[in-house]
PDB file of C-alpha atoms in Angstrom:
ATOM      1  CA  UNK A  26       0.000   0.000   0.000  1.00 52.00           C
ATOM      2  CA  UNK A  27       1.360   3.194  -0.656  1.00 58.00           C
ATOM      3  CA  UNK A  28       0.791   6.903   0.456  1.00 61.00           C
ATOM      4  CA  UNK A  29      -1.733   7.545  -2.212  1.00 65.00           C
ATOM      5  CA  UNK A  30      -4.062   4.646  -0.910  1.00 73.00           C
ATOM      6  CA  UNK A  31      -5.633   4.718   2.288  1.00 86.00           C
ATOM      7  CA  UNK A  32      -5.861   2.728   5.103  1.00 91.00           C
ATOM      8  CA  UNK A  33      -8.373   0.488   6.299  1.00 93.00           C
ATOM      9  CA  UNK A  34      -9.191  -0.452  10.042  1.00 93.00           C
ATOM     10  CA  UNK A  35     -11.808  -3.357  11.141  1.00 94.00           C
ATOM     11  CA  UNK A  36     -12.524  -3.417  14.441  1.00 93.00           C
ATOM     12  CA  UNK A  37     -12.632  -6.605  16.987  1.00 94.00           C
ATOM     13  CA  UNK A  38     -14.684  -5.783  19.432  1.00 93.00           C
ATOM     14  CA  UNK A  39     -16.279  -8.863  21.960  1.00 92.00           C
ATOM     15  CA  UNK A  40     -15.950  -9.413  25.804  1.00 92.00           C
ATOM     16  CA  UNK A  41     -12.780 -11.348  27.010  1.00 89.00           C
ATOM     17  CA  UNK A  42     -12.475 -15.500  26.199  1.00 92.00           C
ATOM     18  CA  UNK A  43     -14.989 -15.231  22.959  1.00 94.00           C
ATOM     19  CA  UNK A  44     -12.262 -15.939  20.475  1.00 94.00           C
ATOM     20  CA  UNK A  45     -10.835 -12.218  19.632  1.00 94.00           C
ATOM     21  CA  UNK A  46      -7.078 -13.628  19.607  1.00 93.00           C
ATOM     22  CA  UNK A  47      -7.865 -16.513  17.509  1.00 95.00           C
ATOM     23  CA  UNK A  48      -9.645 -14.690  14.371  1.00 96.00           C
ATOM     24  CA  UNK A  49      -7.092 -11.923  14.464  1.00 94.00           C
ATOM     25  CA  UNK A  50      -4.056 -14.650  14.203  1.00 95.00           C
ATOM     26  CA  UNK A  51      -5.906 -16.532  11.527  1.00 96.00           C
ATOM     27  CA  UNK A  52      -6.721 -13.213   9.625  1.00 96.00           C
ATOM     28  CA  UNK A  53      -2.940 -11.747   9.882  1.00 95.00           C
ATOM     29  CA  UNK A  54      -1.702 -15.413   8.917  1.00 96.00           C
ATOM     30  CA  UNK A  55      -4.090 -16.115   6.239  1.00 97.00           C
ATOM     31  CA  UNK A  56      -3.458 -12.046   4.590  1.00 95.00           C
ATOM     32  CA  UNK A  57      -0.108 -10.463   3.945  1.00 93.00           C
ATOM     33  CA  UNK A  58      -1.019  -7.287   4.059  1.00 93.00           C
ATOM     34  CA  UNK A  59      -3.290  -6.863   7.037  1.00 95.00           C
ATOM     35  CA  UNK A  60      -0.984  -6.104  10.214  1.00 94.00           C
ATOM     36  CA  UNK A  61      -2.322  -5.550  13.892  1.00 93.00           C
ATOM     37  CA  UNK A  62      -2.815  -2.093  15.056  1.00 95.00           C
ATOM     38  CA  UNK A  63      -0.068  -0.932  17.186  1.00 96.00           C
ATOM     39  CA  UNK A  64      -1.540   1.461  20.579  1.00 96.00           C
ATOM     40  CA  UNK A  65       0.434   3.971  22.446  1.00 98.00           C
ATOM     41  CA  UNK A  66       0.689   3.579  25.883  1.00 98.00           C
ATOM     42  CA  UNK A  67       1.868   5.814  28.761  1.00 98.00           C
ATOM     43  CA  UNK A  68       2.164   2.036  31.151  1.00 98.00           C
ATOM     44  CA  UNK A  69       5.699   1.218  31.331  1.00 98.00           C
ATOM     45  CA  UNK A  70       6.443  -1.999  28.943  1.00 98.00           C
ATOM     46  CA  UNK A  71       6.237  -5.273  30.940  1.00 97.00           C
ATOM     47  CA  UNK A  72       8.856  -8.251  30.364  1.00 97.00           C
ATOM     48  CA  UNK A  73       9.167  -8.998  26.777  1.00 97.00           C
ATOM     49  CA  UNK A  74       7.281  -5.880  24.675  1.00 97.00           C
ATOM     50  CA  UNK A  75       9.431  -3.838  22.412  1.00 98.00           C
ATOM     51  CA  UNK A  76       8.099  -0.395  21.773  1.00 98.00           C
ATOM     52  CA  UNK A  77       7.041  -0.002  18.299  1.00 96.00           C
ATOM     53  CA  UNK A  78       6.151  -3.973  18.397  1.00 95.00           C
ATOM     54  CA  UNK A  79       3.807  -4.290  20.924  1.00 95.00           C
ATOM     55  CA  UNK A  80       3.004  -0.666  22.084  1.00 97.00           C
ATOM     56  CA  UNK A  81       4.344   2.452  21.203  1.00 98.00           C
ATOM     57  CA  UNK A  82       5.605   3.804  24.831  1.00 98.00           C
ATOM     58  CA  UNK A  83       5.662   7.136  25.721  1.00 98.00           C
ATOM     59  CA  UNK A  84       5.149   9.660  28.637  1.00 98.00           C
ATOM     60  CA  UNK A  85       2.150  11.168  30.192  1.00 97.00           C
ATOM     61  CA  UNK A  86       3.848  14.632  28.769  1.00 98.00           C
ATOM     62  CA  UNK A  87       4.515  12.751  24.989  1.00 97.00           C
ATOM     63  CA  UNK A  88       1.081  11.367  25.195  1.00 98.00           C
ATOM     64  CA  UNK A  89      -0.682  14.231  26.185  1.00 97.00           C
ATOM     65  CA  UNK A  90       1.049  16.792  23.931  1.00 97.00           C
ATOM     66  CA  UNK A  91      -0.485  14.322  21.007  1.00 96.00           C
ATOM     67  CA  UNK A  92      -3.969  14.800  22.240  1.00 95.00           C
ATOM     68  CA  UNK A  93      -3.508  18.285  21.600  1.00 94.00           C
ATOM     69  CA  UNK A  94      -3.853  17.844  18.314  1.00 92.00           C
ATOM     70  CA  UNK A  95      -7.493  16.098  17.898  1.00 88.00           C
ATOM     71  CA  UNK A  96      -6.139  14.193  14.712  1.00 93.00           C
ATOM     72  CA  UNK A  97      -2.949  12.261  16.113  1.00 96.00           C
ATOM     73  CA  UNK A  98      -5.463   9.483  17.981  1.00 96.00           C
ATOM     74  CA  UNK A  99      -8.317   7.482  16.319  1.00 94.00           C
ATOM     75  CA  UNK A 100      -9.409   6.522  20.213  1.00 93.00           C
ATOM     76  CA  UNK A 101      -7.796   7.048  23.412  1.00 94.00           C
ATOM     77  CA  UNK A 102      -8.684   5.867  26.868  1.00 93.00           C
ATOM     78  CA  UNK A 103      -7.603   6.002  30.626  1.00 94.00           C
ATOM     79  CA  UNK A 104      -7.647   2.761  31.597  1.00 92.00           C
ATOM     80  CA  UNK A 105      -6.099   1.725  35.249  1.00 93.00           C
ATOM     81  CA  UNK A 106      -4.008   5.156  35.485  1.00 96.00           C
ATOM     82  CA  UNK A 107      -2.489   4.696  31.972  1.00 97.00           C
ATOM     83  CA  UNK A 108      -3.447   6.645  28.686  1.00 97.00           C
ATOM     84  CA  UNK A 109      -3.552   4.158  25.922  1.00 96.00           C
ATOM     85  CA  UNK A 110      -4.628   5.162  22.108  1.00 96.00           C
ATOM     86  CA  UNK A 111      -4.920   4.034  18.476  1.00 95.00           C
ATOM     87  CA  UNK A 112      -2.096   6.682  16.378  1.00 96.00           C
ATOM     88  CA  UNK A 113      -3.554   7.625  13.357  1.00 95.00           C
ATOM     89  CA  UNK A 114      -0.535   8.261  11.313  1.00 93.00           C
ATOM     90  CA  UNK A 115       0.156   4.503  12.114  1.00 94.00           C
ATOM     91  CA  UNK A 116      -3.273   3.396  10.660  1.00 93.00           C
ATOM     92  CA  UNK A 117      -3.272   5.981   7.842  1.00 93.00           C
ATOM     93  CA  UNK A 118      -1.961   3.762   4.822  1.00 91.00           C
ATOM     94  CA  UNK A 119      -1.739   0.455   6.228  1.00 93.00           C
ATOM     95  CA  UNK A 120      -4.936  -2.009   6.704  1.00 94.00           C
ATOM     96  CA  UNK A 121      -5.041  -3.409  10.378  1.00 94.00           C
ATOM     97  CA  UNK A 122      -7.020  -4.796  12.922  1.00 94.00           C
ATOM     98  CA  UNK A 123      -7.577  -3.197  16.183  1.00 92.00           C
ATOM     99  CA  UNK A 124      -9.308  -5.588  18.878  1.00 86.00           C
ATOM    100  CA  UNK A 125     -11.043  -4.026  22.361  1.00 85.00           C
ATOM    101  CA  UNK A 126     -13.187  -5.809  25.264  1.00 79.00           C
ATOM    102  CA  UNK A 127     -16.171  -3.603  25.599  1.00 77.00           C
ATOM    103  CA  UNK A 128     -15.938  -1.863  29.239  1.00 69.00           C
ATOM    104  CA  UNK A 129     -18.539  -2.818  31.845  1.00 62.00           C
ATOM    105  CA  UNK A 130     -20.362   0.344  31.538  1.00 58.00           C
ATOM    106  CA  UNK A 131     -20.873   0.060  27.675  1.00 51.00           C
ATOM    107  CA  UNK A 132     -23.193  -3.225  28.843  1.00 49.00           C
TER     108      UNK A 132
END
């Protein structure tokens, strides 16, 4: 895909053990060109994650100087003291999948 074309995004969206992980590994396996969507995160990385891999990880300052600009996040969220949002310059030209648990107070 280049810059000309853009991006797609399909959202996942279920509550926790329904099978999320599953369709999203068969999907990226089965489709070269559909990637998962990478989230920024102001929670430190745990054992393991590489930023740009897994997250991207940045500071409360970082992260909040992006919200500034009401374009740089699809979605963003507080969730347990951490910021955490979809960057739309990642999405922009590539065609991912972005996968959420629906909070208890959307039910």
């Amino acid at each position: 895909m280049n810059k000309k074309d853009k991006g797609k995004l399909y959202v996942i969206s279920a509550p926790s053990g329904t099978g999320k992980s599953s369709l999203i590994s068969y999907i990226t396996q089965s489709f070269d060109n559909v990637e998962l969507s990478i989230s920024a995160t102001t929670r430190p990385p745990r054992t393991g994650e590489e930023n740009g891999k897994h997250y991207f990880f940045m500071s409360n300052d970082e992260f909040n100087s992006l919200k500034k600009d009401k374009h740089a996040f699809i979605e963003n969220a507080e969730v347990h003291d951490h910021q955490y949002g979809t960057p739309r310059s990642y999405i922009e030209y590539r065609v991912c999948l972005l996968y959420t648990s629906p909070s208890p107070r959307d039910s």
